[in-house]
XYZ file of C-alpha atoms in Angstrom:
396
model
C 15.430 4.523 -11.372
C 15.559 0.918 -10.272
C 13.052 -0.513 -12.756
C 14.115 -3.523 -14.786
C 14.467 -3.293 -18.553
C 11.252 -5.325 -18.872
C 9.270 -2.877 -16.735
C 10.506 0.169 -18.628
C 10.140 -1.362 -22.114
C 7.270 -3.882 -22.123
C 7.942 -5.126 -25.661
C 11.300 -6.460 -24.403
C 9.448 -8.727 -21.949
C 8.795 -11.436 -24.514
C 12.333 -11.411 -25.900
C 14.625 -13.766 -23.980
C 18.356 -12.995 -23.812
C 19.985 -14.228 -27.034
C 21.083 -17.831 -26.329
C 24.155 -17.454 -28.518
C 25.424 -14.659 -26.225
C 26.492 -17.244 -23.619
C 28.726 -19.036 -26.121
C 30.019 -15.751 -27.584
C 30.992 -14.515 -24.123
C 33.094 -17.620 -23.398
C 34.652 -17.421 -26.881
C 35.655 -13.776 -26.371
C 37.108 -14.486 -22.921
C 39.193 -17.370 -24.317
C 40.447 -15.177 -27.167
C 41.412 -12.418 -24.724
C 43.547 -14.981 -22.929
C 45.316 -15.563 -26.243
C 43.648 -18.896 -27.081
C 43.116 -19.697 -30.755
C 39.405 -20.452 -30.995
C 38.197 -21.748 -34.361
C 34.835 -20.071 -34.821
C 32.265 -22.214 -36.656
C 29.426 -20.507 -34.770
C 27.859 -17.556 -36.538
C 26.882 -18.013 -40.199
C 28.826 -14.921 -41.230
C 30.225 -15.526 -44.757
C 33.988 -15.007 -44.788
C 34.460 -14.841 -48.572
C 34.996 -11.477 -50.300
C 32.260 -9.853 -52.384
C 32.977 -10.397 -56.126
C 35.259 -7.709 -57.562
C 32.873 -6.498 -60.307
C 30.235 -5.702 -57.659
C 32.713 -3.837 -55.427
C 34.087 -1.898 -58.424
C 30.576 -0.740 -59.332
C 29.965 0.399 -55.748
C 33.160 2.469 -55.796
C 32.265 4.053 -59.147
C 28.681 4.869 -58.073
C 29.819 6.224 -54.694
C 31.927 8.899 -56.473
C 28.776 10.503 -57.908
C 27.219 13.109 -55.585
C 23.653 12.559 -56.847
C 23.855 9.024 -55.416
C 24.440 10.428 -51.918
C 20.863 11.629 -51.497
C 17.919 9.752 -49.990
C 16.950 6.838 -52.198
C 13.579 5.126 -52.707
C 12.388 3.116 -49.695
C 11.039 0.348 -51.963
C 14.253 0.225 -54.004
C 15.142 1.906 -57.284
C 13.221 0.668 -60.318
C 16.238 -0.861 -62.089
C 17.016 -3.021 -59.057
C 13.414 -4.236 -58.855
C 13.620 -5.025 -62.583
C 16.872 -6.930 -61.976
C 15.250 -9.168 -59.341
C 12.258 -9.744 -61.634
C 14.602 -10.753 -64.473
C 16.569 -13.011 -62.096
C 13.345 -14.872 -61.160
C 12.369 -15.165 -64.833
C 15.762 -16.575 -65.846
C 16.098 -18.902 -62.891
C 12.556 -20.152 -62.279
C 10.479 -18.911 -65.219
C 8.360 -16.865 -62.788
C 6.851 -13.556 -63.890
C 7.251 -10.790 -61.301
C 5.875 -7.300 -61.909
C 8.667 -5.010 -60.621
C 6.113 -2.274 -59.838
C 3.589 -4.210 -57.764
C 5.145 -7.579 -56.885
C 8.668 -6.680 -55.733
C 10.140 -4.538 -52.975
C 13.786 -4.130 -51.948
C 14.491 -4.693 -48.256
C 17.480 -3.926 -46.018
C 18.378 -7.611 -45.898
C 15.791 -10.300 -45.159
C 15.749 -9.639 -41.399
C 14.504 -6.075 -41.795
C 11.997 -6.956 -44.495
C 10.619 -9.938 -42.618
C 10.365 -8.032 -39.322
C 8.549 -5.099 -40.883
C 6.259 -7.471 -42.764
C 5.301 -9.123 -39.463
C 4.645 -5.673 -37.952
C 2.239 -4.786 -40.747
C 0.524 -8.199 -41.052
C 0.337 -9.371 -37.443
C -1.010 -7.975 -34.188
C -2.433 -8.978 -30.802
C -4.575 -12.110 -31.118
C -2.983 -13.209 -34.416
C -1.185 -16.546 -34.678
C 1.757 -17.596 -36.879
C 2.842 -21.177 -37.535
C 6.641 -21.401 -37.455
C 8.910 -24.471 -37.773
C 10.938 -25.408 -34.707
C 13.936 -25.301 -34.779
C 14.245 -22.254 -37.006
C 16.248 -19.097 -37.609
C 15.402 -16.970 -34.514
C 13.942 -13.914 -36.284
C 11.150 -16.093 -37.710
C 9.795 -16.396 -34.181
C 10.834 -13.129 -32.676
C 9.588 -10.826 -35.438
C 6.113 -12.272 -34.754
C 6.561 -11.714 -31.019
C 7.826 -8.144 -31.528
C 4.569 -7.545 -33.464
C 2.715 -8.643 -30.279
C 1.310 -11.727 -31.982
C 1.663 -15.399 -31.036
C 3.704 -18.295 -32.391
C 2.754 -21.952 -32.594
C 5.748 -24.237 -33.192
C 5.642 -26.968 -35.824
C 8.330 -29.590 -35.079
C 10.843 -29.885 -37.921
C 12.742 -32.976 -36.771
C 13.629 -36.447 -37.998
C 10.991 -37.925 -35.695
C 8.049 -35.824 -36.928
C 6.274 -35.652 -40.277
C 6.280 -31.886 -40.817
C 3.194 -31.807 -43.009
C 1.143 -33.919 -40.615
C 2.214 -31.682 -37.724
C 1.249 -28.624 -39.775
C -2.233 -29.988 -40.463
C -2.737 -30.938 -36.812
C -1.603 -27.526 -35.572
C -3.938 -25.746 -37.984
C -6.901 -27.868 -36.966
C -6.221 -27.514 -33.236
C -5.251 -23.853 -33.191
C -7.530 -21.142 -31.917
C -7.515 -18.405 -33.077
C -7.130 -19.732 -36.624
C -3.531 -19.251 -37.846
C -3.023 -16.194 -40.023
C 0.284 -17.153 -41.602
C 2.887 -19.866 -42.036
C 6.604 -19.107 -42.110
C 8.828 -21.463 -44.122
C 12.474 -21.458 -45.163
C 13.951 -24.124 -47.436
C 16.831 -24.943 -47.790
C 16.517 -24.648 -44.025
C 18.724 -22.973 -41.448
C 19.692 -24.592 -39.071
C 18.543 -28.137 -39.995
C 19.734 -28.014 -43.666
C 16.432 -29.764 -44.558
C 15.466 -29.551 -48.234
C 12.155 -29.958 -50.063
C 10.945 -30.479 -53.624
C 8.390 -28.541 -55.656
C 5.705 -31.080 -54.773
C 6.067 -30.058 -51.108
C 5.476 -26.392 -51.989
C 2.455 -27.357 -54.092
C 0.964 -29.140 -51.068
C 1.662 -26.032 -48.966
C -0.062 -23.739 -51.488
C -3.146 -25.979 -51.711
C -3.243 -26.258 -47.925
C -2.884 -22.454 -47.506
C -5.751 -21.792 -49.940
C -7.991 -24.276 -48.174
C -7.250 -22.799 -44.741
C -6.973 -19.122 -45.763
C -3.405 -18.815 -44.478
C -0.675 -16.553 -45.850
C 2.721 -18.149 -46.577
C 6.025 -16.297 -46.125
C 9.028 -18.165 -47.548
C 12.607 -17.202 -46.662
C 14.795 -18.300 -49.600
C 18.182 -17.092 -48.309
C 20.003 -20.301 -49.344
C 18.522 -20.545 -52.849
C 21.915 -20.981 -54.491
C 23.889 -22.902 -51.884
C 23.034 -26.410 -53.068
C 25.229 -29.442 -53.723
C 25.403 -32.892 -55.315
C 22.982 -32.086 -58.130
C 20.178 -30.816 -55.888
C 18.471 -27.635 -57.144
C 16.280 -25.786 -54.641
C 12.829 -24.871 -55.977
C 11.352 -21.424 -55.430
C 8.106 -21.405 -53.469
C 6.651 -19.208 -56.229
C 7.050 -22.030 -58.785
C 4.107 -23.838 -57.198
C 0.819 -23.266 -59.023
C -1.170 -20.505 -57.294
C 1.699 -19.575 -54.920
C 1.336 -15.876 -55.689
C -2.292 -16.011 -54.508
C -1.240 -17.012 -50.997
C 2.221 -15.680 -50.316
C 5.589 -14.084 -50.890
C 9.229 -15.104 -50.952
C 12.287 -13.333 -49.575
C 15.656 -13.602 -51.321
C 18.914 -12.040 -50.197
C 22.273 -11.237 -51.772
C 24.106 -12.069 -48.528
C 24.937 -15.717 -49.190
C 24.843 -16.192 -52.985
C 26.933 -13.094 -53.689
C 28.906 -12.848 -50.414
C 27.319 -9.507 -49.562
C 26.172 -10.019 -45.933
C 27.218 -6.590 -44.655
C 25.697 -4.787 -47.647
C 22.161 -5.624 -46.408
C 20.312 -6.202 -49.677
C 17.206 -8.368 -49.785
C 13.964 -8.607 -51.744
C 10.389 -9.603 -51.106
C 8.464 -10.785 -54.174
C 5.061 -12.319 -54.843
C 1.519 -11.481 -53.768
C 0.797 -7.842 -54.544
C -1.361 -7.232 -51.430
C 1.455 -8.392 -49.158
C 4.094 -6.502 -51.182
C 1.865 -3.411 -51.065
C 1.575 -3.643 -47.272
C 5.345 -4.015 -46.817
C 6.028 -1.181 -49.268
C 3.627 1.085 -47.387
C 5.081 0.477 -43.911
C 8.623 0.872 -45.271
C 7.692 4.254 -46.735
C 7.176 5.425 -43.142
C 10.180 3.675 -41.622
C 13.137 4.055 -43.986
C 14.561 5.893 -46.976
C 15.954 2.844 -48.709
C 19.455 1.461 -49.019
C 22.403 3.747 -49.927
C 21.962 4.118 -53.684
C 25.486 3.009 -54.755
C 24.814 -0.311 -52.989
C 21.599 -0.712 -54.987
C 23.415 0.098 -58.247
C 26.155 -2.442 -57.455
C 23.479 -5.027 -56.600
C 21.978 -4.631 -60.087
C 25.384 -5.573 -61.534
C 25.449 -8.611 -59.243
C 21.999 -9.886 -60.231
C 22.455 -9.212 -63.943
C 26.103 -10.188 -64.091
C 27.962 -13.450 -64.582
C 26.912 -16.346 -62.361
C 30.347 -17.965 -62.169
C 31.122 -16.082 -58.930
C 28.092 -17.785 -57.338
C 29.278 -21.200 -58.528
C 32.772 -20.538 -57.123
C 31.222 -19.776 -53.740
C 29.150 -22.970 -53.859
C 32.290 -25.001 -54.700
C 34.149 -23.507 -51.725
C 31.315 -24.378 -49.314
C 31.100 -27.879 -50.777
C 34.814 -28.477 -50.175
C 34.503 -27.221 -46.588
C 31.421 -29.368 -46.024
C 33.256 -32.465 -47.270
C 36.314 -31.826 -45.092
C 34.148 -31.254 -41.993
C 31.841 -34.239 -42.504
C 34.673 -36.626 -43.368
C 36.596 -35.404 -40.326
C 33.630 -35.764 -37.968
C 32.838 -39.265 -39.241
C 36.501 -40.240 -38.886
C 36.549 -39.307 -35.177
C 33.344 -41.239 -34.565
C 30.782 -38.387 -34.768
C 28.415 -39.709 -37.440
C 26.801 -36.935 -39.514
C 25.277 -37.055 -42.991
C 26.278 -34.634 -45.728
C 23.749 -31.809 -46.138
C 22.603 -31.124 -49.711
C 22.263 -27.380 -49.155
C 23.069 -24.274 -47.026
C 26.410 -23.256 -45.491
C 25.817 -25.298 -42.335
C 26.132 -28.763 -40.866
C 23.443 -29.742 -38.328
C 25.000 -32.396 -36.128
C 23.214 -34.512 -33.536
C 25.278 -34.407 -30.342
C 27.040 -37.765 -29.797
C 24.982 -39.940 -27.474
C 27.334 -39.882 -24.502
C 27.162 -36.062 -24.363
C 23.475 -35.597 -25.230
C 22.404 -35.359 -21.587
C 24.384 -32.096 -21.321
C 22.059 -30.309 -23.752
C 23.365 -28.129 -26.570
C 24.423 -25.078 -24.526
C 26.592 -26.982 -22.028
C 28.012 -29.130 -24.834
C 28.892 -26.015 -26.877
C 30.648 -24.475 -23.870
C 32.573 -27.721 -23.380
C 33.738 -27.589 -27.027
C 35.078 -24.056 -26.581
C 36.862 -24.948 -23.361
C 38.299 -28.334 -24.363
C 38.394 -28.425 -28.189
C 38.922 -24.665 -28.800
C 36.041 -24.800 -31.310
C 32.953 -22.559 -31.227
C 29.640 -23.853 -32.612
C 26.032 -22.685 -32.259
C 23.926 -24.551 -29.676
C 20.787 -26.017 -31.243
C 18.654 -24.663 -28.381
C 19.205 -21.177 -29.787
C 16.951 -22.160 -32.701
C 14.134 -23.600 -30.561
C 13.627 -26.351 -27.984
C 13.446 -29.045 -30.679
C 17.059 -28.210 -31.552
C 18.534 -28.966 -28.134
C 20.032 -32.345 -29.138
C 22.043 -30.686 -31.936
C 24.760 -28.159 -32.614
C 25.214 -26.195 -35.819
C 28.560 -25.797 -37.574
C 28.878 -22.834 -39.971
C 31.254 -23.462 -42.894
C 33.025 -20.129 -42.452
C 36.636 -21.303 -42.081
C 39.023 -22.687 -44.693
C 39.775 -26.440 -44.960
C 43.073 -26.082 -43.062
C 41.285 -24.500 -40.069
C 38.462 -27.053 -40.279
C 41.047 -29.879 -40.038
C 42.520 -28.111 -37.012
C 39.013 -27.994 -35.514
C 38.623 -31.749 -36.083
C 41.869 -32.375 -34.150
C 40.461 -30.372 -31.238
C 37.095 -32.126 -31.402
C 38.767 -35.556 -31.471
C 40.176 -34.910 -27.959
C 36.673 -34.359 -26.593
C 34.747 -36.996 -28.571
C 37.223 -39.838 -28.171
C 37.834 -39.125 -24.482
C 34.061 -39.533 -24.015
């Protein structure tokens, strides 16, 4: 059989090879040669999950009745815990029966939601650059994406209005994610209110990815999309335990908000999965209900890393502003290297500085003048990275 992958599996056709694979390949080859590469590429939290959550997992895993299939929409107590979390944090009322569903991380929930909401001929408005699954889940559902530039040069809201007016077919949904990965852009509640009013006027659903809800600095507090008046009429929000609670590998997320959308996601999930391993759900309840000081400790660690990285970059002549949220730094490539584009520049940094970063092009064409640093190494390693970067930047 000499057919290409694309011929055999047509859905693969619209999925380009993962851009980050090029950088990962070079990183792995360098490591095999024994080189010490400081990896600030993938946003894979390196901090341990809080002990009280792990202890609960161990205890629950000893009980045989927890080894059976669970509920695909999540056990009731976990849905109640997320509802209580929203009430405490944002004074939002969530009905755990009809307005909340547990997902296997945000990626799974978002992808299955796109499968159930979108189809051929449907159009989604998605910021560019953005986290890749926001585009590709729409494409996997055989629908179309229209990019809304999210850059310093563009007014996002104006671009959104223009795209909606110009688009045919009419857009069915808008994907948002603030605090934003990769650009670290933040918004206020007034922005979400404008989005809700706009969505009502144009009959568009809004899906908000709130993965970085807690990772905020310097007094900034990220609003929930659902705090805007009427938000539940037009959309839903995803939250995940990956970043706030250092539980990335546990795969625990939630979708909350509009009951029609939650109902659709709950229904498709009932066909596709049996829910998360129950001890993980039980431990997650402890996390959501438990003390918040572990979250604050995590935020403090990221803040220290952010400060060390930004101060180091500025010191070597790479001017970058401090982000107010997320676990990333979105850095415009220094002018003398910008012509290389983000992929070539990232490869150069691995080869010459022994530092791996994510090329901005991997998040969309509007990201190609940037690279993204993930704050997943300790301050000592970040200072080592700065020494490597200095060789490249100051040699010019």
